[in-house]
Amino acid sequence: MAKATVHPNHQLISSEDVEGTNVYGPDSKEIGEVDHLLIDKVSGRVAYAVISFGGFLGLAHSHYPVPWSALKYDTNLDGYVTGITDQQLKDAPAFSDDAWGDRALESAVHKHYGAPYYWELGVRG
């Protein structure tokens, strides 16, 4: 994980530091890393972490938008843990850059991973 930004309150993290953070499966085995975040402009909530899975030297890897609520930070692993299985990734709804804004597709992604809809969580205050 990048260590570019240090905050006095360790509850905060820069989005710059989240990118590249390892993601682990329920067995604590590394399954990928955070490529980037997608943030809802209106509510300010992180909606998705786009996770890079698989590949070698950047070849033949896949990016999947995973609902942010499906990831939990683990201080012992210094990374995010998810209950998402390999099979769930293989069966994940197809998603492309032009799919953003298609609420039906976003709903399918959240249902697939069993995560609450970020747009129903309200505005953070």
mmCIF file of N, CA and C in Angstrom:
data_model
loop_
_atom_site.group_PDB
_atom_site.id
_atom_site.type_symbol
_atom_site.label_atom_id
_atom_site.label_comp_id
_atom_site.label_asym_id
_atom_site.label_seq_id
_atom_site.Cartn_x
_atom_site.Cartn_y
_atom_site.Cartn_z
ATOM 1 N N MET A 1 0.849 -1.167 0.000
ATOM 2 C CA MET A 1 0.000 0.000 0.000
ATOM 3 C C MET A 1 0.891 1.225 0.000
ATOM 4 N N ALA A 2 0.474 2.237 -0.736
ATOM 5 C CA ALA A 2 1.212 3.494 -0.777
ATOM 6 C C ALA A 2 1.179 4.155 0.592
ATOM 7 N N LYS A 3 2.210 4.860 0.924
ATOM 8 C CA LYS A 3 2.283 5.544 2.211
ATOM 9 C C LYS A 3 2.507 7.041 1.995
ATOM 10 N N ALA A 4 1.875 7.596 0.950
ATOM 11 C CA ALA A 4 2.146 8.967 0.552
ATOM 12 C C ALA A 4 1.605 10.004 1.524
ATOM 13 N N THR A 5 0.522 9.709 2.192
ATOM 14 C CA THR A 5 -0.125 10.699 3.037
ATOM 15 C C THR A 5 -0.248 10.170 4.452
ATOM 16 N N VAL A 6 0.200 10.964 5.407
ATOM 17 C CA VAL A 6 0.092 10.583 6.808
ATOM 18 C C VAL A 6 -0.915 11.508 7.463
ATOM 19 N N HIS A 7 -1.882 10.943 8.152
ATOM 20 C CA HIS A 7 -2.895 11.723 8.850
ATOM 21 C C HIS A 7 -2.728 11.509 10.344
ATOM 22 N N PRO A 8 -2.886 12.597 11.127
ATOM 23 C CA PRO A 8 -2.776 12.423 12.580
ATOM 24 C C PRO A 8 -3.876 11.528 13.132
ATOM 25 N N ASN A 9 -5.042 11.510 12.492
ATOM 26 C CA ASN A 9 -6.145 10.650 12.898
ATOM 27 C C ASN A 9 -6.082 9.408 12.010
ATOM 28 N N HIS A 10 -5.721 8.283 12.580
ATOM 29 C CA HIS A 10 -5.531 7.082 11.769
ATOM 30 C C HIS A 10 -6.832 6.459 11.294
ATOM 31 N N GLN A 11 -7.971 7.099 11.598
ATOM 32 C CA GLN A 11 -9.244 6.655 11.056
ATOM 33 C C GLN A 11 -9.414 7.165 9.628
ATOM 34 N N LEU A 12 -8.612 8.152 9.242
ATOM 35 C CA LEU A 12 -8.712 8.734 7.910
ATOM 36 C C LEU A 12 -7.620 8.180 7.012
ATOM 37 N N ILE A 13 -7.942 8.090 5.733
ATOM 38 C CA ILE A 13 -6.945 7.653 4.763
ATOM 39 C C ILE A 13 -7.197 8.403 3.465
ATOM 40 N N SER A 14 -6.159 8.787 2.812
ATOM 41 C CA SER A 14 -6.267 9.448 1.526
ATOM 42 C C SER A 14 -6.642 8.422 0.458
ATOM 43 N N SER A 15 -7.461 8.836 -0.509
ATOM 44 C CA SER A 15 -7.800 7.921 -1.604
ATOM 45 C C SER A 15 -6.534 7.489 -2.335
ATOM 46 N N GLU A 16 -5.548 8.353 -2.337
ATOM 47 C CA GLU A 16 -4.260 8.031 -2.956
ATOM 48 C C GLU A 16 -3.620 6.806 -2.285
ATOM 49 N N ASP A 17 -3.844 6.687 -0.986
ATOM 50 C CA ASP A 17 -3.266 5.574 -0.238
ATOM 51 C C ASP A 17 -4.084 4.295 -0.353
ATOM 52 N N VAL A 18 -5.365 4.411 -0.669
ATOM 53 C CA VAL A 18 -6.211 3.229 -0.825
ATOM 54 C C VAL A 18 -5.842 2.491 -2.104
ATOM 55 N N GLU A 19 -5.534 3.249 -3.151
ATOM 56 C CA GLU A 19 -5.152 2.630 -4.417
ATOM 57 C C GLU A 19 -3.888 1.803 -4.220
ATOM 58 N N GLY A 20 -3.950 0.564 -4.631
ATOM 59 C CA GLY A 20 -2.820 -0.344 -4.470
ATOM 60 C C GLY A 20 -2.881 -1.177 -3.201
ATOM 61 N N THR A 21 -3.872 -0.918 -2.346
ATOM 62 C CA THR A 21 -4.024 -1.696 -1.116
ATOM 63 C C THR A 21 -4.481 -3.106 -1.465
ATOM 64 N N ASN A 22 -3.886 -4.091 -0.849
ATOM 65 C CA ASN A 22 -4.242 -5.486 -1.100
ATOM 66 C C ASN A 22 -5.645 -5.787 -0.599
ATOM 67 N N VAL A 23 -6.292 -6.717 -1.308
ATOM 68 C CA VAL A 23 -7.604 -7.222 -0.927
ATOM 69 C C VAL A 23 -7.451 -8.709 -0.684
ATOM 70 N N TYR A 24 -8.026 -9.174 0.428
ATOM 71 C CA TYR A 24 -7.899 -10.562 0.861
ATOM 72 C C TYR A 24 -9.262 -11.226 0.905
ATOM 73 N N GLY A 25 -9.288 -12.511 0.593
ATOM 74 C CA GLY A 25 -10.506 -13.300 0.696
ATOM 75 C C GLY A 25 -10.757 -13.699 2.138
ATOM 76 N N PRO A 26 -11.844 -14.424 2.383
ATOM 77 C CA PRO A 26 -12.189 -14.808 3.751
ATOM 78 C C PRO A 26 -11.137 -15.702 4.415
ATOM 79 N N ASP A 27 -10.265 -16.326 3.618
ATOM 80 C CA ASP A 27 -9.215 -17.184 4.163
ATOM 81 C C ASP A 27 -7.905 -16.422 4.374
ATOM 82 N N SER A 28 -7.967 -15.084 4.273
ATOM 83 C CA SER A 28 -6.798 -14.199 4.416
ATOM 84 C C SER A 28 -5.777 -14.361 3.302
ATOM 85 N N LYS A 29 -6.164 -14.976 2.199
ATOM 86 C CA LYS A 29 -5.299 -15.118 1.038
ATOM 87 C C LYS A 29 -5.505 -13.903 0.133
ATOM 88 N N GLU A 30 -4.407 -13.301 -0.329
ATOM 89 C CA GLU A 30 -4.497 -12.134 -1.196
ATOM 90 C C GLU A 30 -5.165 -12.515 -2.516
ATOM 91 N N ILE A 31 -6.170 -11.717 -2.910
ATOM 92 C CA ILE A 31 -6.883 -12.010 -4.155
ATOM 93 C C ILE A 31 -6.786 -10.876 -5.174
ATOM 94 N N GLY A 32 -6.281 -9.735 -4.772
ATOM 95 C CA GLY A 32 -6.170 -8.618 -5.704
ATOM 96 C C GLY A 32 -5.780 -7.355 -4.971
ATOM 97 N N GLU A 33 -6.017 -6.219 -5.649
ATOM 98 C CA GLU A 33 -5.722 -4.934 -5.016
ATOM 99 C C GLU A 33 -6.701 -3.887 -5.526
ATOM 100 N N VAL A 34 -6.855 -2.826 -4.738
ATOM 101 C CA VAL A 34 -7.731 -1.728 -5.121
ATOM 102 C C VAL A 34 -7.064 -0.952 -6.249
ATOM 103 N N ASP A 35 -7.754 -0.852 -7.373
ATOM 104 C CA ASP A 35 -7.250 -0.074 -8.498
ATOM 105 C C ASP A 35 -7.642 1.394 -8.337
ATOM 106 N N HIS A 36 -8.923 1.630 -8.059
ATOM 107 C CA HIS A 36 -9.394 2.990 -7.792
ATOM 108 C C HIS A 36 -10.760 2.931 -7.124
ATOM 109 N N LEU A 37 -11.222 4.071 -6.656
ATOM 110 C CA LEU A 37 -12.514 4.186 -5.984
ATOM 111 C C LEU A 37 -13.478 4.959 -6.859
ATOM 112 N N LEU A 38 -14.757 4.664 -6.703
ATOM 113 C CA LEU A 38 -15.819 5.420 -7.349
ATOM 114 C C LEU A 38 -16.671 6.030 -6.240
ATOM 115 N N ILE A 39 -16.810 7.341 -6.258
ATOM 116 C CA ILE A 39 -17.477 8.083 -5.197
ATOM 117 C C ILE A 39 -18.727 8.740 -5.756
ATOM 118 N N ASP A 40 -19.839 8.585 -5.046
ATOM 119 C CA ASP A 40 -21.070 9.245 -5.438
ATOM 120 C C ASP A 40 -20.903 10.747 -5.203
ATOM 121 N N LYS A 41 -21.063 11.543 -6.248
ATOM 122 C CA LYS A 41 -20.832 12.990 -6.150
ATOM 123 C C LYS A 41 -21.774 13.682 -5.180
ATOM 124 N N VAL A 42 -23.015 13.239 -5.118
ATOM 125 C CA VAL A 42 -24.009 13.920 -4.303
ATOM 126 C C VAL A 42 -23.897 13.550 -2.827
ATOM 127 N N SER A 43 -23.844 12.255 -2.530
ATOM 128 C CA SER A 43 -23.829 11.830 -1.125
ATOM 129 C C SER A 43 -22.437 11.888 -0.512
ATOM 130 N N GLY A 44 -21.399 11.825 -1.349
ATOM 131 C CA GLY A 44 -20.030 11.800 -0.831
ATOM 132 C C GLY A 44 -19.587 10.420 -0.387
ATOM 133 N N ARG A 45 -20.425 9.430 -0.560
ATOM 134 C CA ARG A 45 -20.087 8.061 -0.164
ATOM 135 C C ARG A 45 -19.239 7.368 -1.215
ATOM 136 N N VAL A 46 -18.293 6.566 -0.744
ATOM 137 C CA VAL A 46 -17.583 5.692 -1.658
ATOM 138 C C VAL A 46 -18.587 4.614 -2.058
ATOM 139 N N ALA A 47 -18.840 4.491 -3.344
ATOM 140 C CA ALA A 47 -19.817 3.522 -3.834
ATOM 141 C C ALA A 47 -19.159 2.186 -4.142
ATOM 142 N N TYR A 48 -18.004 2.234 -4.828
ATOM 143 C CA TYR A 48 -17.327 1.017 -5.256
ATOM 144 C C TYR A 48 -15.822 1.152 -5.106
ATOM 145 N N ALA A 49 -15.196 0.029 -4.870
ATOM 146 C CA ALA A 49 -13.756 -0.088 -5.045
ATOM 147 C C ALA A 49 -13.603 -0.945 -6.295
ATOM 148 N N VAL A 50 -12.908 -0.437 -7.274
ATOM 149 C CA VAL A 50 -12.653 -1.234 -8.468
ATOM 150 C C VAL A 50 -11.410 -2.048 -8.163
ATOM 151 N N ILE A 51 -11.597 -3.363 -8.115
ATOM 152 C CA ILE A 51 -10.545 -4.276 -7.697
ATOM 153 C C ILE A 51 -9.920 -4.937 -8.926
ATOM 154 N N SER A 52 -8.609 -4.990 -8.931
ATOM 155 C CA SER A 52 -7.869 -5.679 -9.979
ATOM 156 C C SER A 52 -7.557 -7.078 -9.466
ATOM 157 N N PHE A 53 -8.047 -8.086 -10.177
ATOM 158 C CA PHE A 53 -7.851 -9.473 -9.800
ATOM 159 C C PHE A 53 -7.053 -10.201 -10.860
ATOM 160 N N GLY A 54 -6.150 -11.068 -10.439
ATOM 161 C CA GLY A 54 -5.429 -11.950 -11.351
ATOM 162 C C GLY A 54 -4.374 -11.238 -12.168
ATOM 163 N N GLY A 55 -3.878 -11.942 -13.151
ATOM 164 C CA GLY A 55 -2.897 -11.381 -14.072
ATOM 165 C C GLY A 55 -1.468 -11.524 -13.592
ATOM 166 N N PHE A 56 -0.562 -11.287 -14.517
ATOM 167 C CA PHE A 56 0.862 -11.326 -14.226
ATOM 168 C C PHE A 56 1.501 -10.181 -14.994
ATOM 169 N N LEU A 57 2.206 -9.318 -14.300
ATOM 170 C CA LEU A 57 2.837 -8.145 -14.911
ATOM 171 C C LEU A 57 1.818 -7.284 -15.658
ATOM 172 N N GLY A 58 0.591 -7.213 -15.096
ATOM 173 C CA GLY A 58 -0.434 -6.372 -15.697
ATOM 174 C C GLY A 58 -1.142 -6.970 -16.894
ATOM 175 N N LEU A 59 -0.844 -8.213 -17.235
ATOM 176 C CA LEU A 59 -1.478 -8.849 -18.379
ATOM 177 C C LEU A 59 -2.595 -9.782 -17.919
ATOM 178 N N ALA A 60 -3.656 -9.818 -18.682
ATOM 179 C CA ALA A 60 -4.783 -10.740 -18.453
ATOM 180 C C ALA A 60 -5.382 -10.607 -17.063
ATOM 181 N N HIS A 61 -5.449 -9.396 -16.560
ATOM 182 C CA HIS A 61 -6.125 -9.220 -15.286
ATOM 183 C C HIS A 61 -7.498 -8.615 -15.536
ATOM 184 N N SER A 62 -8.357 -8.701 -14.546
ATOM 185 C CA SER A 62 -9.716 -8.202 -14.673
ATOM 186 C C SER A 62 -9.980 -7.178 -13.589
ATOM 187 N N HIS A 63 -10.835 -6.227 -13.910
ATOM 188 C CA HIS A 63 -11.260 -5.215 -12.954
ATOM 189 C C HIS A 63 -12.744 -5.422 -12.677
ATOM 190 N N TYR A 64 -13.086 -5.447 -11.393
ATOM 191 C CA TYR A 64 -14.469 -5.621 -10.995
ATOM 192 C C TYR A 64 -14.854 -4.523 -10.026
ATOM 193 N N PRO A 65 -16.007 -3.870 -10.248
ATOM 194 C CA PRO A 65 -16.497 -2.935 -9.238
ATOM 195 C C PRO A 65 -17.123 -3.745 -8.104
ATOM 196 N N VAL A 66 -16.611 -3.562 -6.923
ATOM 197 C CA VAL A 66 -17.116 -4.266 -5.743
ATOM 198 C C VAL A 66 -17.718 -3.221 -4.817
ATOM 199 N N PRO A 67 -18.948 -3.419 -4.360
ATOM 200 C CA PRO A 67 -19.529 -2.443 -3.443
ATOM 201 C C PRO A 67 -18.583 -2.199 -2.258
ATOM 202 N N TRP A 68 -18.362 -0.944 -1.950
ATOM 203 C CA TRP A 68 -17.460 -0.562 -0.863
ATOM 204 C C TRP A 68 -17.867 -1.247 0.440
ATOM 205 N N SER A 69 -19.179 -1.404 0.638
ATOM 206 C CA SER A 69 -19.663 -2.025 1.877
ATOM 207 C C SER A 69 -19.300 -3.501 1.973
ATOM 208 N N ALA A 70 -18.822 -4.112 0.878
ATOM 209 C CA ALA A 70 -18.412 -5.524 0.895
ATOM 210 C C ALA A 70 -16.959 -5.682 1.344
ATOM 211 N N LEU A 71 -16.287 -4.576 1.642
ATOM 212 C CA LEU A 71 -14.889 -4.608 2.087
ATOM 213 C C LEU A 71 -14.783 -4.085 3.511
ATOM 214 N N LYS A 72 -13.977 -4.729 4.295
ATOM 215 C CA LYS A 72 -13.713 -4.293 5.671
ATOM 216 C C LYS A 72 -12.209 -4.222 5.860
ATOM 217 N N TYR A 73 -11.735 -3.130 6.450
ATOM 218 C CA TYR A 73 -10.294 -2.976 6.650
ATOM 219 C C TYR A 73 -9.838 -3.838 7.820
ATOM 220 N N ASP A 74 -8.749 -4.566 7.628
ATOM 221 C CA ASP A 74 -8.162 -5.420 8.661
ATOM 222 C C ASP A 74 -6.780 -4.871 8.984
ATOM 223 N N THR A 75 -6.624 -4.357 10.193
ATOM 224 C CA THR A 75 -5.349 -3.748 10.574
ATOM 225 C C THR A 75 -4.227 -4.771 10.645
ATOM 226 N N ASN A 76 -4.540 -6.017 10.957
ATOM 227 C CA ASN A 76 -3.499 -7.049 11.012
ATOM 228 C C ASN A 76 -2.942 -7.367 9.625
ATOM 229 N N LEU A 77 -3.801 -7.321 8.613
ATOM 230 C CA LEU A 77 -3.361 -7.604 7.247
ATOM 231 C C LEU A 77 -2.907 -6.335 6.522
ATOM 232 N N ASP A 78 -3.239 -5.176 7.093
ATOM 233 C CA ASP A 78 -2.954 -3.895 6.446
ATOM 234 C C ASP A 78 -3.578 -3.869 5.052
ATOM 235 N N GLY A 79 -4.823 -4.387 4.990
ATOM 236 C CA GLY A 79 -5.531 -4.440 3.728
ATOM 237 C C GLY A 79 -7.012 -4.692 3.967
ATOM 238 N N TYR A 80 -7.754 -4.797 2.886
ATOM 239 C CA TYR A 80 -9.192 -5.005 2.956
ATOM 240 C C TYR A 80 -9.523 -6.481 2.818
ATOM 241 N N VAL A 81 -10.498 -6.933 3.596
ATOM 242 C CA VAL A 81 -10.954 -8.321 3.568
ATOM 243 C C VAL A 81 -12.379 -8.319 3.036
ATOM 244 N N THR A 82 -12.668 -9.316 2.220
ATOM 245 C CA THR A 82 -14.008 -9.474 1.678
ATOM 246 C C THR A 82 -14.409 -10.936 1.740
ATOM 247 N N GLY A 83 -15.686 -11.170 1.789
ATOM 248 C CA GLY A 83 -16.202 -12.535 1.761
ATOM 249 C C GLY A 83 -16.483 -13.008 0.349
ATOM 250 N N ILE A 84 -16.104 -12.221 -0.638
ATOM 251 C CA ILE A 84 -16.362 -12.559 -2.034
ATOM 252 C C ILE A 84 -15.523 -13.769 -2.438
ATOM 253 N N THR A 85 -16.174 -14.716 -3.077
ATOM 254 C CA THR A 85 -15.500 -15.938 -3.501
ATOM 255 C C THR A 85 -15.064 -15.836 -4.966
ATOM 256 N N ASP A 86 -14.172 -16.728 -5.363
ATOM 257 C CA ASP A 86 -13.755 -16.795 -6.759
ATOM 258 C C ASP A 86 -14.956 -17.024 -7.668
ATOM 259 N N GLN A 87 -15.869 -17.871 -7.229
ATOM 260 C CA GLN A 87 -17.047 -18.169 -8.051
ATOM 261 C C GLN A 87 -17.919 -16.926 -8.217
ATOM 262 N N GLN A 88 -18.066 -16.145 -7.163
ATOM 263 C CA GLN A 88 -18.842 -14.907 -7.289
ATOM 264 C C GLN A 88 -18.208 -13.979 -8.320
ATOM 265 N N LEU A 89 -16.883 -13.895 -8.313
ATOM 266 C CA LEU A 89 -16.210 -13.051 -9.297
ATOM 267 C C LEU A 89 -16.444 -13.570 -10.712
ATOM 268 N N LYS A 90 -16.345 -14.878 -10.873
ATOM 269 C CA LYS A 90 -16.557 -15.470 -12.198
ATOM 270 C C LYS A 90 -17.980 -15.229 -12.702
ATOM 271 N N ASP A 91 -18.935 -15.198 -11.766
ATOM 272 C CA ASP A 91 -20.342 -15.030 -12.121
ATOM 273 C C ASP A 91 -20.821 -13.582 -12.033
ATOM 274 N N ALA A 92 -19.917 -12.648 -11.756
ATOM 275 C CA ALA A 92 -20.300 -11.251 -11.559
ATOM 276 C C ALA A 92 -20.917 -10.665 -12.827
ATOM 277 N N PRO A 93 -21.875 -9.770 -12.651
ATOM 278 C CA PRO A 93 -22.463 -9.107 -13.820
ATOM 279 C C PRO A 93 -21.389 -8.362 -14.613
ATOM 280 N N ALA A 94 -21.502 -8.433 -15.931
ATOM 281 C CA ALA A 94 -20.558 -7.709 -16.785
ATOM 282 C C ALA A 94 -20.730 -6.219 -16.551
ATOM 283 N N PHE A 95 -19.635 -5.499 -16.511
ATOM 284 C CA PHE A 95 -19.682 -4.078 -16.214
ATOM 285 C C PHE A 95 -18.672 -3.374 -17.091
ATOM 286 N N SER A 96 -19.073 -2.286 -17.712
ATOM 287 C CA SER A 96 -18.156 -1.512 -18.548
ATOM 288 C C SER A 96 -18.265 -0.043 -18.157
ATOM 289 N N ASP A 97 -17.366 0.766 -18.658
ATOM 290 C CA ASP A 97 -17.349 2.182 -18.304
ATOM 291 C C ASP A 97 -18.636 2.903 -18.685
ATOM 292 N N ASP A 98 -19.319 2.447 -19.719
ATOM 293 C CA ASP A 98 -20.561 3.104 -20.118
ATOM 294 C C ASP A 98 -21.770 2.611 -19.313
ATOM 295 N N ALA A 99 -21.568 1.688 -18.384
ATOM 296 C CA ALA A 99 -22.660 1.143 -17.578
ATOM 297 C C ALA A 99 -22.982 2.020 -16.370
ATOM 298 N N TRP A 100 -22.076 2.929 -15.995
ATOM 299 C CA TRP A 100 -22.329 3.769 -14.823
ATOM 300 C C TRP A 100 -23.562 4.617 -15.083
ATOM 301 N N GLY A 101 -24.406 4.692 -14.103
ATOM 302 C CA GLY A 101 -25.649 5.422 -14.250
ATOM 303 C C GLY A 101 -26.813 4.510 -14.592
ATOM 304 N N ASP A 102 -26.543 3.257 -14.879
ATOM 305 C CA ASP A 102 -27.588 2.276 -15.138
ATOM 306 C C ASP A 102 -27.932 1.636 -13.794
ATOM 307 N N ARG A 103 -28.966 2.167 -13.141
ATOM 308 C CA ARG A 103 -29.304 1.728 -11.786
ATOM 309 C C ARG A 103 -29.655 0.245 -11.748
ATOM 310 N N ALA A 104 -30.250 -0.282 -12.813
ATOM 311 C CA ALA A 104 -30.589 -1.711 -12.832
ATOM 312 C C ALA A 104 -29.319 -2.558 -12.767
ATOM 313 N N LEU A 105 -28.286 -2.147 -13.495
ATOM 314 C CA LEU A 105 -27.028 -2.893 -13.471
ATOM 315 C C LEU A 105 -26.340 -2.733 -12.123
ATOM 316 N N GLU A 106 -26.356 -1.518 -11.577
ATOM 317 C CA GLU A 106 -25.764 -1.319 -10.251
ATOM 318 C C GLU A 106 -26.502 -2.171 -9.211
ATOM 319 N N SER A 107 -27.823 -2.234 -9.315
ATOM 320 C CA SER A 107 -28.610 -3.064 -8.391
ATOM 321 C C SER A 107 -28.200 -4.521 -8.507
ATOM 322 N N ALA A 108 -27.983 -4.981 -9.727
ATOM 323 C CA ALA A 108 -27.567 -6.373 -9.940
ATOM 324 C C ALA A 108 -26.216 -6.647 -9.289
ATOM 325 N N VAL A 109 -25.296 -5.692 -9.381
ATOM 326 C CA VAL A 109 -23.976 -5.860 -8.754
ATOM 327 C C VAL A 109 -24.128 -5.969 -7.236
ATOM 328 N N HIS A 110 -24.900 -5.084 -6.640
ATOM 329 C CA HIS A 110 -25.086 -5.114 -5.180
ATOM 330 C C HIS A 110 -25.784 -6.388 -4.735
ATOM 331 N N LYS A 111 -26.809 -6.810 -5.471
ATOM 332 C CA LYS A 111 -27.504 -8.054 -5.122
ATOM 333 C C LYS A 111 -26.565 -9.242 -5.241
ATOM 334 N N HIS A 112 -25.745 -9.251 -6.282
ATOM 335 C CA HIS A 112 -24.810 -10.362 -6.508
ATOM 336 C C HIS A 112 -23.865 -10.547 -5.319
ATOM 337 N N TYR A 113 -23.394 -9.437 -4.768
ATOM 338 C CA TYR A 113 -22.452 -9.502 -3.645
ATOM 339 C C TYR A 113 -23.139 -9.425 -2.283
ATOM 340 N N GLY A 114 -24.462 -9.296 -2.268
ATOM 341 C CA GLY A 114 -25.185 -9.236 -0.999
ATOM 342 C C GLY A 114 -24.866 -7.984 -0.204
ATOM 343 N N ALA A 115 -24.651 -6.877 -0.903
ATOM 344 C CA ALA A 115 -24.273 -5.618 -0.252
ATOM 345 C C ALA A 115 -25.427 -4.618 -0.333
ATOM 346 N N PRO A 116 -25.583 -3.785 0.694
ATOM 347 C CA PRO A 116 -26.646 -2.779 0.641
ATOM 348 C C PRO A 116 -26.376 -1.764 -0.467
ATOM 349 N N TYR A 117 -27.440 -1.209 -1.007
ATOM 350 C CA TYR A 117 -27.299 -0.193 -2.050
ATOM 351 C C TYR A 117 -26.727 1.076 -1.442
ATOM 352 N N TYR A 118 -25.629 1.578 -1.992
ATOM 353 C CA TYR A 118 -25.019 2.785 -1.433
ATOM 354 C C TYR A 118 -25.969 3.983 -1.531
ATOM 355 N N TRP A 119 -26.833 4.025 -2.545
ATOM 356 C CA TRP A 119 -27.720 5.174 -2.745
ATOM 357 C C TRP A 119 -28.874 5.193 -1.760
ATOM 358 N N GLU A 120 -29.045 4.118 -0.999
ATOM 359 C CA GLU A 120 -30.085 4.096 0.032
ATOM 360 C C GLU A 120 -29.521 4.354 1.424
ATOM 361 N N LEU A 121 -28.239 4.578 1.526
ATOM 362 C CA LEU A 121 -27.600 4.791 2.827
ATOM 363 C C LEU A 121 -27.683 6.242 3.275
ATOM 364 N N GLY A 122 -28.081 7.150 2.404
ATOM 365 C CA GLY A 122 -28.230 8.549 2.744
ATOM 366 C C GLY A 122 -26.937 9.329 2.674
ATOM 367 N N VAL A 123 -27.064 10.615 2.917
ATOM 368 C CA VAL A 123 -25.920 11.528 2.872
ATOM 369 C C VAL A 123 -25.185 11.460 4.196
ATOM 370 N N ARG A 124 -23.878 11.410 4.108
ATOM 371 C CA ARG A 124 -23.067 11.430 5.331
ATOM 372 C C ARG A 124 -23.023 12.845 5.859
ATOM 373 N N GLY A 125 -23.132 12.954 7.166
ATOM 374 C CA GLY A 125 -23.107 14.293 7.755
ATOM 375 C C GLY A 125 -22.015 14.457 8.745
#
